[in-house]
Amino acid sequence: MNAINPEKLHHSKWTAARPRNKEKHFLVTALERDEQEAVVAVVLEAVYTRRATPLPWQALKDDETWLMGWR
């Protein structure tokens, strides 16, 4: 399991463990926050296709799906 500080996720790089549609490398382009300014979700943008996908930031902890950095 990846140890993550949600406040430092903006502009972080991620690699999909099982790439689909030639989308392997991703960049966190935005953080979504709640009323207390806590991070609740991130927007991941595929580098190759520029497709943006919102997802809960806790999903990045799963090292079976996401790897830190670009590999």
PDB file of N, CA, C and O in Angstrom:
ATOM      1  N   MET A   1       0.838  -1.176   0.000  1.00  0.00           N
ATOM      2  CA  MET A   1       0.000   0.000   0.000  1.00  0.00           C
ATOM      3  C   MET A   1       0.883   1.238   0.000  1.00  0.00           C
ATOM      4  O   MET A   1       1.815   1.345   0.787  1.00  0.00           O
ATOM      5  N   ASN A   2       0.601   2.160  -0.901  1.00  0.00           N
ATOM      6  CA  ASN A   2       1.354   3.406  -1.005  1.00  0.00           C
ATOM      7  C   ASN A   2       0.991   4.345   0.148  1.00  0.00           C
ATOM      8  O   ASN A   2      -0.175   4.540   0.446  1.00  0.00           O
ATOM      9  N   ALA A   3       1.985   4.954   0.794  1.00  0.00           N
ATOM     10  CA  ALA A   3       1.750   5.968   1.820  1.00  0.00           C
ATOM     11  C   ALA A   3       1.668   7.316   1.125  1.00  0.00           C
ATOM     12  O   ALA A   3       2.582   7.698   0.397  1.00  0.00           O
ATOM     13  N   ILE A   4       0.570   8.021   1.333  1.00  0.00           N
ATOM     14  CA  ILE A   4       0.317   9.255   0.581  1.00  0.00           C
ATOM     15  C   ILE A   4      -0.113  10.380   1.518  1.00  0.00           C
ATOM     16  O   ILE A   4      -0.939  10.172   2.403  1.00  0.00           O
ATOM     17  N   ASN A   5       0.434  11.569   1.298  1.00  0.00           N
ATOM     18  CA  ASN A   5      -0.046  12.778   1.948  1.00  0.00           C
ATOM     19  C   ASN A   5      -0.944  13.475   0.932  1.00  0.00           C
ATOM     20  O   ASN A   5      -0.463  13.966  -0.091  1.00  0.00           O
ATOM     21  N   PRO A   6      -2.272  13.538   1.173  1.00  0.00           N
ATOM     22  CA  PRO A   6      -3.184  14.102   0.173  1.00  0.00           C
ATOM     23  C   PRO A   6      -2.911  15.573  -0.156  1.00  0.00           C
ATOM     24  O   PRO A   6      -3.221  16.029  -1.250  1.00  0.00           O
ATOM     25  N   GLU A   7      -2.291  16.306   0.747  1.00  0.00           N
ATOM     26  CA  GLU A   7      -2.002  17.718   0.490  1.00  0.00           C
ATOM     27  C   GLU A   7      -0.890  17.900  -0.547  1.00  0.00           C
ATOM     28  O   GLU A   7      -0.765  18.961  -1.140  1.00  0.00           O
ATOM     29  N   LYS A   8      -0.086  16.883  -0.778  1.00  0.00           N
ATOM     30  CA  LYS A   8       1.047  16.991  -1.699  1.00  0.00           C
ATOM     31  C   LYS A   8       0.812  16.259  -3.016  1.00  0.00           C
ATOM     32  O   LYS A   8       1.752  15.999  -3.751  1.00  0.00           O
ATOM     33  N   LEU A   9      -0.435  15.935  -3.321  1.00  0.00           N
ATOM     34  CA  LEU A   9      -0.734  15.179  -4.534  1.00  0.00           C
ATOM     35  C   LEU A   9      -0.743  16.015  -5.807  1.00  0.00           C
ATOM     36  O   LEU A   9      -0.528  15.486  -6.890  1.00  0.00           O
ATOM     37  N   HIS A  10      -1.002  17.319  -5.691  1.00  0.00           N
ATOM     38  CA  HIS A  10      -1.117  18.144  -6.895  1.00  0.00           C
ATOM     39  C   HIS A  10       0.172  18.087  -7.704  1.00  0.00           C
ATOM     40  O   HIS A  10       1.265  18.238  -7.177  1.00  0.00           O
ATOM     41  N   HIS A  11       0.058  17.820  -8.993  1.00  0.00           N
ATOM     42  CA  HIS A  11       1.159  17.688  -9.956  1.00  0.00           C
ATOM     43  C   HIS A  11       2.011  16.439  -9.728  1.00  0.00           C
ATOM     44  O   HIS A  11       3.121  16.353 -10.261  1.00  0.00           O
ATOM     45  N   SER A  12       1.520  15.483  -8.934  1.00  0.00           N
ATOM     46  CA  SER A  12       2.272  14.245  -8.761  1.00  0.00           C
ATOM     47  C   SER A  12       2.048  13.335  -9.969  1.00  0.00           C
ATOM     48  O   SER A  12       1.071  13.456 -10.695  1.00  0.00           O
ATOM     49  N   LYS A  13       2.992  12.420 -10.179  1.00  0.00           N
ATOM     50  CA  LYS A  13       2.969  11.529 -11.344  1.00  0.00           C
ATOM     51  C   LYS A  13       2.643  10.108 -10.901  1.00  0.00           C
ATOM     52  O   LYS A  13       3.139   9.650  -9.866  1.00  0.00           O
ATOM     53  N   TRP A  14       1.840   9.414 -11.724  1.00  0.00           N
ATOM     54  CA  TRP A  14       1.403   8.058 -11.411  1.00  0.00           C
ATOM     55  C   TRP A  14       1.443   7.192 -12.654  1.00  0.00           C
ATOM     56  O   TRP A  14       1.249   7.675 -13.762  1.00  0.00           O
ATOM     57  N   THR A  15       1.699   5.908 -12.443  1.00  0.00           N
ATOM     58  CA  THR A  15       1.702   4.929 -13.533  1.00  0.00           C
ATOM     59  C   THR A  15       0.627   3.891 -13.247  1.00  0.00           C
ATOM     60  O   THR A  15       0.537   3.386 -12.125  1.00  0.00           O
ATOM     61  N   ALA A  16      -0.174   3.595 -14.250  1.00  0.00           N
ATOM     62  CA  ALA A  16      -1.189   2.551 -14.111  1.00  0.00           C
ATOM     63  C   ALA A  16      -0.498   1.195 -14.126  1.00  0.00           C
ATOM     64  O   ALA A  16       0.323   0.920 -15.004  1.00  0.00           O
ATOM     65  N   ALA A  17      -0.812   0.348 -13.156  1.00  0.00           N
ATOM     66  CA  ALA A  17      -0.212  -0.987 -13.094  1.00  0.00           C
ATOM     67  C   ALA A  17      -0.696  -1.849 -14.262  1.00  0.00           C
ATOM     68  O   ALA A  17       0.041  -2.689 -14.765  1.00  0.00           O
ATOM     69  N   ARG A  18      -1.930  -1.631 -14.694  1.00  0.00           N
ATOM     70  CA  ARG A  18      -2.504  -2.341 -15.849  1.00  0.00           C
ATOM     71  C   ARG A  18      -3.049  -1.304 -16.826  1.00  0.00           C
ATOM     72  O   ARG A  18      -4.234  -0.963 -16.778  1.00  0.00           O
ATOM     73  N   PRO A  19      -2.209  -0.788 -17.717  1.00  0.00           N
ATOM     74  CA  PRO A  19      -2.644   0.265 -18.652  1.00  0.00           C
ATOM     75  C   PRO A  19      -3.773  -0.189 -19.576  1.00  0.00           C
ATOM     76  O   PRO A  19      -3.827  -1.346 -19.983  1.00  0.00           O
ATOM     77  N   ARG A  20      -4.669   0.756 -19.875  1.00  0.00           N
ATOM     78  CA  ARG A  20      -5.750   0.514 -20.831  1.00  0.00           C
ATOM     79  C   ARG A  20      -5.774   1.665 -21.829  1.00  0.00           C
ATOM     80  O   ARG A  20      -5.500   2.809 -21.465  1.00  0.00           O
ATOM     81  N   ASN A  21      -6.118   1.369 -23.070  1.00  0.00           N
ATOM     82  CA  ASN A  21      -6.235   2.386 -24.129  1.00  0.00           C
ATOM     83  C   ASN A  21      -4.968   3.220 -24.285  1.00  0.00           C
ATOM     84  O   ASN A  21      -5.028   4.434 -24.487  1.00  0.00           O
ATOM     85  N   LYS A  22      -3.812   2.593 -24.158  1.00  0.00           N
ATOM     86  CA  LYS A  22      -2.504   3.257 -24.263  1.00  0.00           C
ATOM     87  C   LYS A  22      -2.302   4.326 -23.190  1.00  0.00           C
ATOM     88  O   LYS A  22      -1.437   5.183 -23.316  1.00  0.00           O
ATOM     89  N   GLU A  23      -3.112   4.288 -22.131  1.00  0.00           N
ATOM     90  CA  GLU A  23      -2.986   5.258 -21.046  1.00  0.00           C
ATOM     91  C   GLU A  23      -2.233   4.598 -19.893  1.00  0.00           C
ATOM     92  O   GLU A  23      -2.782   3.797 -19.160  1.00  0.00           O
ATOM     93  N   LYS A  24      -0.956   4.942 -19.786  1.00  0.00           N
ATOM     94  CA  LYS A  24      -0.102   4.363 -18.754  1.00  0.00           C
ATOM     95  C   LYS A  24       0.328   5.407 -17.736  1.00  0.00           C
ATOM     96  O   LYS A  24       0.316   5.162 -16.550  1.00  0.00           O
ATOM     97  N   HIS A  25       0.717   6.577 -18.213  1.00  0.00           N
ATOM     98  CA  HIS A  25       1.219   7.633 -17.337  1.00  0.00           C
ATOM     99  C   HIS A  25       0.142   8.689 -17.098  1.00  0.00           C
ATOM    100  O   HIS A  25      -0.544   9.107 -18.033  1.00  0.00           O
ATOM    101  N   PHE A  26       0.047   9.108 -15.826  1.00  0.00           N
ATOM    102  CA  PHE A  26      -0.973  10.068 -15.419  1.00  0.00           C
ATOM    103  C   PHE A  26      -0.351  11.158 -14.556  1.00  0.00           C
ATOM    104  O   PHE A  26       0.660  10.940 -13.897  1.00  0.00           O
ATOM    105  N   LEU A  27      -1.010  12.319 -14.566  1.00  0.00           N
ATOM    106  CA  LEU A  27      -0.598  13.462 -13.769  1.00  0.00           C
ATOM    107  C   LEU A  27      -1.809  13.970 -13.005  1.00  0.00           C
ATOM    108  O   LEU A  27      -2.899  14.077 -13.582  1.00  0.00           O
ATOM    109  N   VAL A  28      -1.643  14.264 -11.720  1.00  0.00           N
ATOM    110  CA  VAL A  28      -2.737  14.832 -10.929  1.00  0.00           C
ATOM    111  C   VAL A  28      -2.822  16.318 -11.284  1.00  0.00           C
ATOM    112  O   VAL A  28      -1.893  17.082 -11.027  1.00  0.00           O
ATOM    113  N   THR A  29      -3.933  16.710 -11.902  1.00  0.00           N
ATOM    114  CA  THR A  29      -4.075  18.094 -12.368  1.00  0.00           C
ATOM    115  C   THR A  29      -4.912  18.960 -11.445  1.00  0.00           C
ATOM    116  O   THR A  29      -4.857  20.181 -11.540  1.00  0.00           O
ATOM    117  N   ALA A  30      -5.706  18.361 -10.553  1.00  0.00           N
ATOM    118  CA  ALA A  30      -6.547  19.141  -9.644  1.00  0.00           C
ATOM    119  C   ALA A  30      -6.876  18.326  -8.403  1.00  0.00           C
ATOM    120  O   ALA A  30      -6.910  17.098  -8.444  1.00  0.00           O
ATOM    121  N   LEU A  31      -7.115  19.044  -7.322  1.00  0.00           N
ATOM    122  CA  LEU A  31      -7.573  18.437  -6.075  1.00  0.00           C
ATOM    123  C   LEU A  31      -8.980  18.949  -5.793  1.00  0.00           C
ATOM    124  O   LEU A  31      -9.243  20.144  -5.926  1.00  0.00           O
ATOM    125  N   GLU A  32      -9.874  18.067  -5.432  1.00  0.00           N
ATOM    126  CA  GLU A  32     -11.227  18.461  -5.050  1.00  0.00           C
ATOM    127  C   GLU A  32     -11.309  18.418  -3.535  1.00  0.00           C
ATOM    128  O   GLU A  32     -10.922  17.437  -2.915  1.00  0.00           O
ATOM    129  N   ARG A  33     -11.837  19.493  -2.943  1.00  0.00           N
ATOM    130  CA  ARG A  33     -11.881  19.624  -1.485  1.00  0.00           C
ATOM    131  C   ARG A  33     -13.316  19.754  -0.989  1.00  0.00           C
ATOM    132  O   ARG A  33     -14.184  20.190  -1.722  1.00  0.00           O
ATOM    133  N   ASP A  34     -13.511  19.408   0.290  1.00  0.00           N
ATOM    134  CA  ASP A  34     -14.827  19.565   0.901  1.00  0.00           C
ATOM    135  C   ASP A  34     -14.901  20.913   1.619  1.00  0.00           C
ATOM    136  O   ASP A  34     -14.005  21.750   1.482  1.00  0.00           O
ATOM    137  N   GLU A  35     -15.952  21.125   2.416  1.00  0.00           N
ATOM    138  CA  GLU A  35     -16.163  22.404   3.110  1.00  0.00           C
ATOM    139  C   GLU A  35     -15.065  22.704   4.131  1.00  0.00           C
ATOM    140  O   GLU A  35     -14.789  23.859   4.437  1.00  0.00           O
ATOM    141  N   GLN A  36     -14.446  21.667   4.688  1.00  0.00           N
ATOM    142  CA  GLN A  36     -13.373  21.846   5.665  1.00  0.00           C
ATOM    143  C   GLN A  36     -11.997  21.920   5.003  1.00  0.00           C
ATOM    144  O   GLN A  36     -10.972  21.846   5.685  1.00  0.00           O
ATOM    145  N   GLU A  37     -11.975  22.034   3.676  1.00  0.00           N
ATOM    146  CA  GLU A  37     -10.744  22.134   2.891  1.00  0.00           C
ATOM    147  C   GLU A  37      -9.905  20.848   2.920  1.00  0.00           C
ATOM    148  O   GLU A  37      -8.712  20.879   2.617  1.00  0.00           O
ATOM    149  N   ALA A  38     -10.513  19.730   3.270  1.00  0.00           N
ATOM    150  CA  ALA A  38      -9.812  18.444   3.219  1.00  0.00           C
ATOM    151  C   ALA A  38      -9.926  17.886   1.799  1.00  0.00           C
ATOM    152  O   ALA A  38     -10.958  18.022   1.150  1.00  0.00           O
ATOM    153  N   VAL A  39      -8.859  17.263   1.322  1.00  0.00           N
ATOM    154  CA  VAL A  39      -8.860  16.680  -0.025  1.00  0.00           C
ATOM    155  C   VAL A  39      -9.763  15.444  -0.023  1.00  0.00           C
ATOM    156  O   VAL A  39      -9.608  14.564   0.815  1.00  0.00           O
ATOM    157  N   VAL A  40     -10.725  15.406  -0.948  1.00  0.00           N
ATOM    158  CA  VAL A  40     -11.626  14.253  -1.043  1.00  0.00           C
ATOM    159  C   VAL A  40     -11.437  13.486  -2.345  1.00  0.00           C
ATOM    160  O   VAL A  40     -11.744  12.299  -2.417  1.00  0.00           O
ATOM    161  N   ALA A  41     -10.925  14.153  -3.379  1.00  0.00           N
ATOM    162  CA  ALA A  41     -10.749  13.488  -4.674  1.00  0.00           C
ATOM    163  C   ALA A  41      -9.650  14.202  -5.459  1.00  0.00           C
ATOM    164  O   ALA A  41      -9.263  15.327  -5.144  1.00  0.00           O
ATOM    165  N   VAL A  42      -9.154  13.512  -6.481  1.00  0.00           N
ATOM    166  CA  VAL A  42      -8.167  14.085  -7.388  1.00  0.00           C
ATOM    167  C   VAL A  42      -8.660  13.927  -8.817  1.00  0.00           C
ATOM    168  O   VAL A  42      -9.520  13.097  -9.094  1.00  0.00           O
ATOM    169  N   VAL A  43      -8.129  14.738  -9.706  1.00  0.00           N
ATOM    170  CA  VAL A  43      -8.398  14.590 -11.134  1.00  0.00           C
ATOM    171  C   VAL A  43      -7.105  14.124 -11.780  1.00  0.00           C
ATOM    172  O   VAL A  43      -6.095  14.823 -11.734  1.00  0.00           O
ATOM    173  N   LEU A  44      -7.143  12.910 -12.338  1.00  0.00           N
ATOM    174  CA  LEU A  44      -5.987  12.346 -13.026  1.00  0.00           C
ATOM    175  C   LEU A  44      -6.129  12.589 -14.518  1.00  0.00           C
ATOM    176  O   LEU A  44      -7.185  12.312 -15.086  1.00  0.00           O
ATOM    177  N   GLU A  45      -5.087  13.099 -15.150  1.00  0.00           N
ATOM    178  CA  GLU A  45      -5.100  13.325 -16.596  1.00  0.00           C
ATOM    179  C   GLU A  45      -4.077  12.408 -17.243  1.00  0.00           C
ATOM    180  O   GLU A  45      -2.906  12.386 -16.853  1.00  0.00           O
ATOM    181  N   ALA A  46      -4.538  11.634 -18.226  1.00  0.00           N
ATOM    182  CA  ALA A  46      -3.640  10.752 -18.966  1.00  0.00           C
ATOM    183  C   ALA A  46      -2.715  11.603 -19.824  1.00  0.00           C
ATOM    184  O   ALA A  46      -3.164  12.512 -20.523  1.00  0.00           O
ATOM    185  N   VAL A  47      -1.434  11.323 -19.787  1.00  0.00           N
ATOM    186  CA  VAL A  47      -0.461  12.107 -20.539  1.00  0.00           C
ATOM    187  C   VAL A  47      -0.646  11.904 -22.043  1.00  0.00           C
ATOM    188  O   VAL A  47      -0.587  12.854 -22.815  1.00  0.00           O
ATOM    189  N   TYR A  48      -0.920  10.690 -22.452  1.00  0.00           N
ATOM    190  CA  TYR A  48      -1.011  10.361 -23.880  1.00  0.00           C
ATOM    191  C   TYR A  48      -2.282  10.903 -24.531  1.00  0.00           C
ATOM    192  O   TYR A  48      -2.232  11.499 -25.601  1.00  0.00           O
ATOM    193  N   THR A  49      -3.431  10.721 -23.875  1.00  0.00           N
ATOM    194  CA  THR A  49      -4.707  11.095 -24.488  1.00  0.00           C
ATOM    195  C   THR A  49      -5.309  12.379 -23.932  1.00  0.00           C
ATOM    196  O   THR A  49      -6.295  12.867 -24.466  1.00  0.00           O
ATOM    197  N   ARG A  50      -4.784  12.897 -22.823  1.00  0.00           N
ATOM    198  CA  ARG A  50      -5.307  14.092 -22.155  1.00  0.00           C
ATOM    199  C   ARG A  50      -6.705  13.894 -21.565  1.00  0.00           C
ATOM    200  O   ARG A  50      -7.385  14.847 -21.236  1.00  0.00           O
ATOM    201  N   ARG A  51      -7.137  12.631 -21.423  1.00  0.00           N
ATOM    202  CA  ARG A  51      -8.444  12.349 -20.832  1.00  0.00           C
ATOM    203  C   ARG A  51      -8.334  12.511 -19.322  1.00  0.00           C
ATOM    204  O   ARG A  51      -7.457  11.956 -18.679  1.00  0.00           O
ATOM    205  N   ALA A  52      -9.254  13.289 -18.741  1.00  0.00           N
ATOM    206  CA  ALA A  52      -9.259  13.533 -17.302  1.00  0.00           C
ATOM    207  C   ALA A  52     -10.284  12.631 -16.622  1.00  0.00           C
ATOM    208  O   ALA A  52     -11.394  12.460 -17.124  1.00  0.00           O
ATOM    209  N   THR A  53      -9.882  12.087 -15.467  1.00  0.00           N
ATOM    210  CA  THR A  53     -10.748  11.182 -14.724  1.00  0.00           C
ATOM    211  C   THR A  53     -10.709  11.553 -13.242  1.00  0.00           C
ATOM    212  O   THR A  53      -9.636  11.535 -12.631  1.00  0.00           O
ATOM    213  N   PRO A  54     -11.857  11.902 -12.660  1.00  0.00           N
ATOM    214  CA  PRO A  54     -11.875  12.133 -11.210  1.00  0.00           C
ATOM    215  C   PRO A  54     -11.906  10.797 -10.466  1.00  0.00           C
ATOM    216  O   PRO A  54     -12.493   9.826 -10.943  1.00  0.00           O
ATOM    217  N   LEU A  55     -11.231  10.751  -9.312  1.00  0.00           N
ATOM    218  CA  LEU A  55     -11.267   9.544  -8.506  1.00  0.00           C
ATOM    219  C   LEU A  55     -10.909   9.886  -7.074  1.00  0.00           C
ATOM    220  O   LEU A  55     -10.192  10.857  -6.840  1.00  0.00           O
ATOM    221  N   PRO A  56     -11.442   9.144  -6.104  1.00  0.00           N
ATOM    222  CA  PRO A  56     -11.094   9.410  -4.697  1.00  0.00           C
ATOM    223  C   PRO A  56      -9.589   9.254  -4.496  1.00  0.00           C
ATOM    224  O   PRO A  56      -8.986   8.335  -5.030  1.00  0.00           O
ATOM    225  N   TRP A  57      -8.975  10.146  -3.746  1.00  0.00           N
ATOM    226  CA  TRP A  57      -7.524  10.101  -3.595  1.00  0.00           C
ATOM    227  C   TRP A  57      -7.067   8.813  -2.915  1.00  0.00           C
ATOM    228  O   TRP A  57      -5.952   8.353  -3.148  1.00  0.00           O
ATOM    229  N   GLN A  58      -7.935   8.188  -2.108  1.00  0.00           N
ATOM    230  CA  GLN A  58      -7.559   6.951  -1.434  1.00  0.00           C
ATOM    231  C   GLN A  58      -7.321   5.812  -2.425  1.00  0.00           C
ATOM    232  O   GLN A  58      -6.615   4.855  -2.109  1.00  0.00           O
ATOM    233  N   ALA A  59      -7.887   5.899  -3.627  1.00  0.00           N
ATOM    234  CA  ALA A  59      -7.687   4.857  -4.638  1.00  0.00           C
ATOM    235  C   ALA A  59      -6.216   4.770  -5.053  1.00  0.00           C
ATOM    236  O   ALA A  59      -5.753   3.710  -5.479  1.00  0.00           O
ATOM    237  N   LEU A  60      -5.473   5.857  -4.910  1.00  0.00           N
ATOM    238  CA  LEU A  60      -4.053   5.857  -5.275  1.00  0.00           C
ATOM    239  C   LEU A  60      -3.212   5.038  -4.295  1.00  0.00           C
ATOM    240  O   LEU A  60      -2.070   4.694  -4.596  1.00  0.00           O
ATOM    241  N   LYS A  61      -3.759   4.697  -3.145  1.00  0.00           N
ATOM    242  CA  LYS A  61      -3.036   3.875  -2.172  1.00  0.00           C
ATOM    243  C   LYS A  61      -2.894   2.426  -2.629  1.00  0.00           C
ATOM    244  O   LYS A  61      -2.024   1.713  -2.152  1.00  0.00           O
ATOM    245  N   ASP A  62      -3.750   1.995  -3.541  1.00  0.00           N
ATOM    246  CA  ASP A  62      -3.745   0.600  -4.003  1.00  0.00           C
ATOM    247  C   ASP A  62      -2.593   0.377  -4.970  1.00  0.00           C
ATOM    248  O   ASP A  62      -2.643   0.782  -6.129  1.00  0.00           O
ATOM    249  N   ASP A  63      -1.522  -0.295  -4.500  1.00  0.00           N
ATOM    250  CA  ASP A  63      -0.354  -0.507  -5.357  1.00  0.00           C
ATOM    251  C   ASP A  63      -0.571  -1.611  -6.383  1.00  0.00           C
ATOM    252  O   ASP A  63       0.285  -1.852  -7.226  1.00  0.00           O
ATOM    253  N   GLU A  64      -1.707  -2.275  -6.359  1.00  0.00           N
ATOM    254  CA  GLU A  64      -2.066  -3.233  -7.416  1.00  0.00           C
ATOM    255  C   GLU A  64      -2.588  -2.494  -8.664  1.00  0.00           C
ATOM    256  O   GLU A  64      -2.557  -3.029  -9.747  1.00  0.00           O
ATOM    257  N   THR A  65      -3.033  -1.253  -8.449  1.00  0.00           N
ATOM    258  CA  THR A  65      -3.609  -0.458  -9.535  1.00  0.00           C
ATOM    259  C   THR A  65      -2.714   0.717  -9.921  1.00  0.00           C
ATOM    260  O   THR A  65      -2.572   1.014 -11.103  1.00  0.00           O
ATOM    261  N   TRP A  66      -2.141   1.388  -8.933  1.00  0.00           N
ATOM    262  CA  TRP A  66      -1.349   2.603  -9.181  1.00  0.00           C
ATOM    263  C   TRP A  66       0.049   2.481  -8.596  1.00  0.00           C
ATOM    264  O   TRP A  66       0.226   2.020  -7.481  1.00  0.00           O
ATOM    265  N   LEU A  67       1.047   2.954  -9.357  1.00  0.00           N
ATOM    266  CA  LEU A  67       2.432   2.995  -8.923  1.00  0.00           C
ATOM    267  C   LEU A  67       2.875   4.454  -8.882  1.00  0.00           C
ATOM    268  O   LEU A  67       2.580   5.230  -9.792  1.00  0.00           O
ATOM    269  N   MET A  68       3.608   4.842  -7.823  1.00  0.00           N
ATOM    270  CA  MET A  68       4.090   6.221  -7.715  1.00  0.00           C
ATOM    271  C   MET A  68       5.143   6.492  -8.775  1.00  0.00           C
ATOM    272  O   MET A  68       6.003   5.651  -9.036  1.00  0.00           O
ATOM    273  N   GLY A  69       5.086   7.669  -9.359  1.00  0.00           N
ATOM    274  CA  GLY A  69       6.048   8.064 -10.371  1.00  0.00           C
ATOM    275  C   GLY A  69       5.746   7.454 -11.715  1.00  0.00           C
ATOM    276  O   GLY A  69       4.752   6.749 -11.889  1.00  0.00           O
ATOM    277  N   TRP A  70       6.607   7.751 -12.687  1.00  0.00           N
ATOM    278  CA  TRP A  70       6.450   7.201 -14.040  1.00  0.00           C
ATOM    279  C   TRP A  70       7.469   6.099 -14.219  1.00  0.00           C
ATOM    280  O   TRP A  70       8.664   6.306 -14.043  1.00  0.00           O
ATOM    281  N   ARG A  71       6.982   4.915 -14.600  1.00  0.00           N
ATOM    282  CA  ARG A  71       7.871   3.759 -14.780  1.00  0.00           C
ATOM    283  C   ARG A  71       7.704   3.181 -16.150  1.00  0.00           C
ATOM    284  O   ARG A  71       6.710   3.208 -16.746  1.00  0.00           O
TER     285      ARG A  71
END
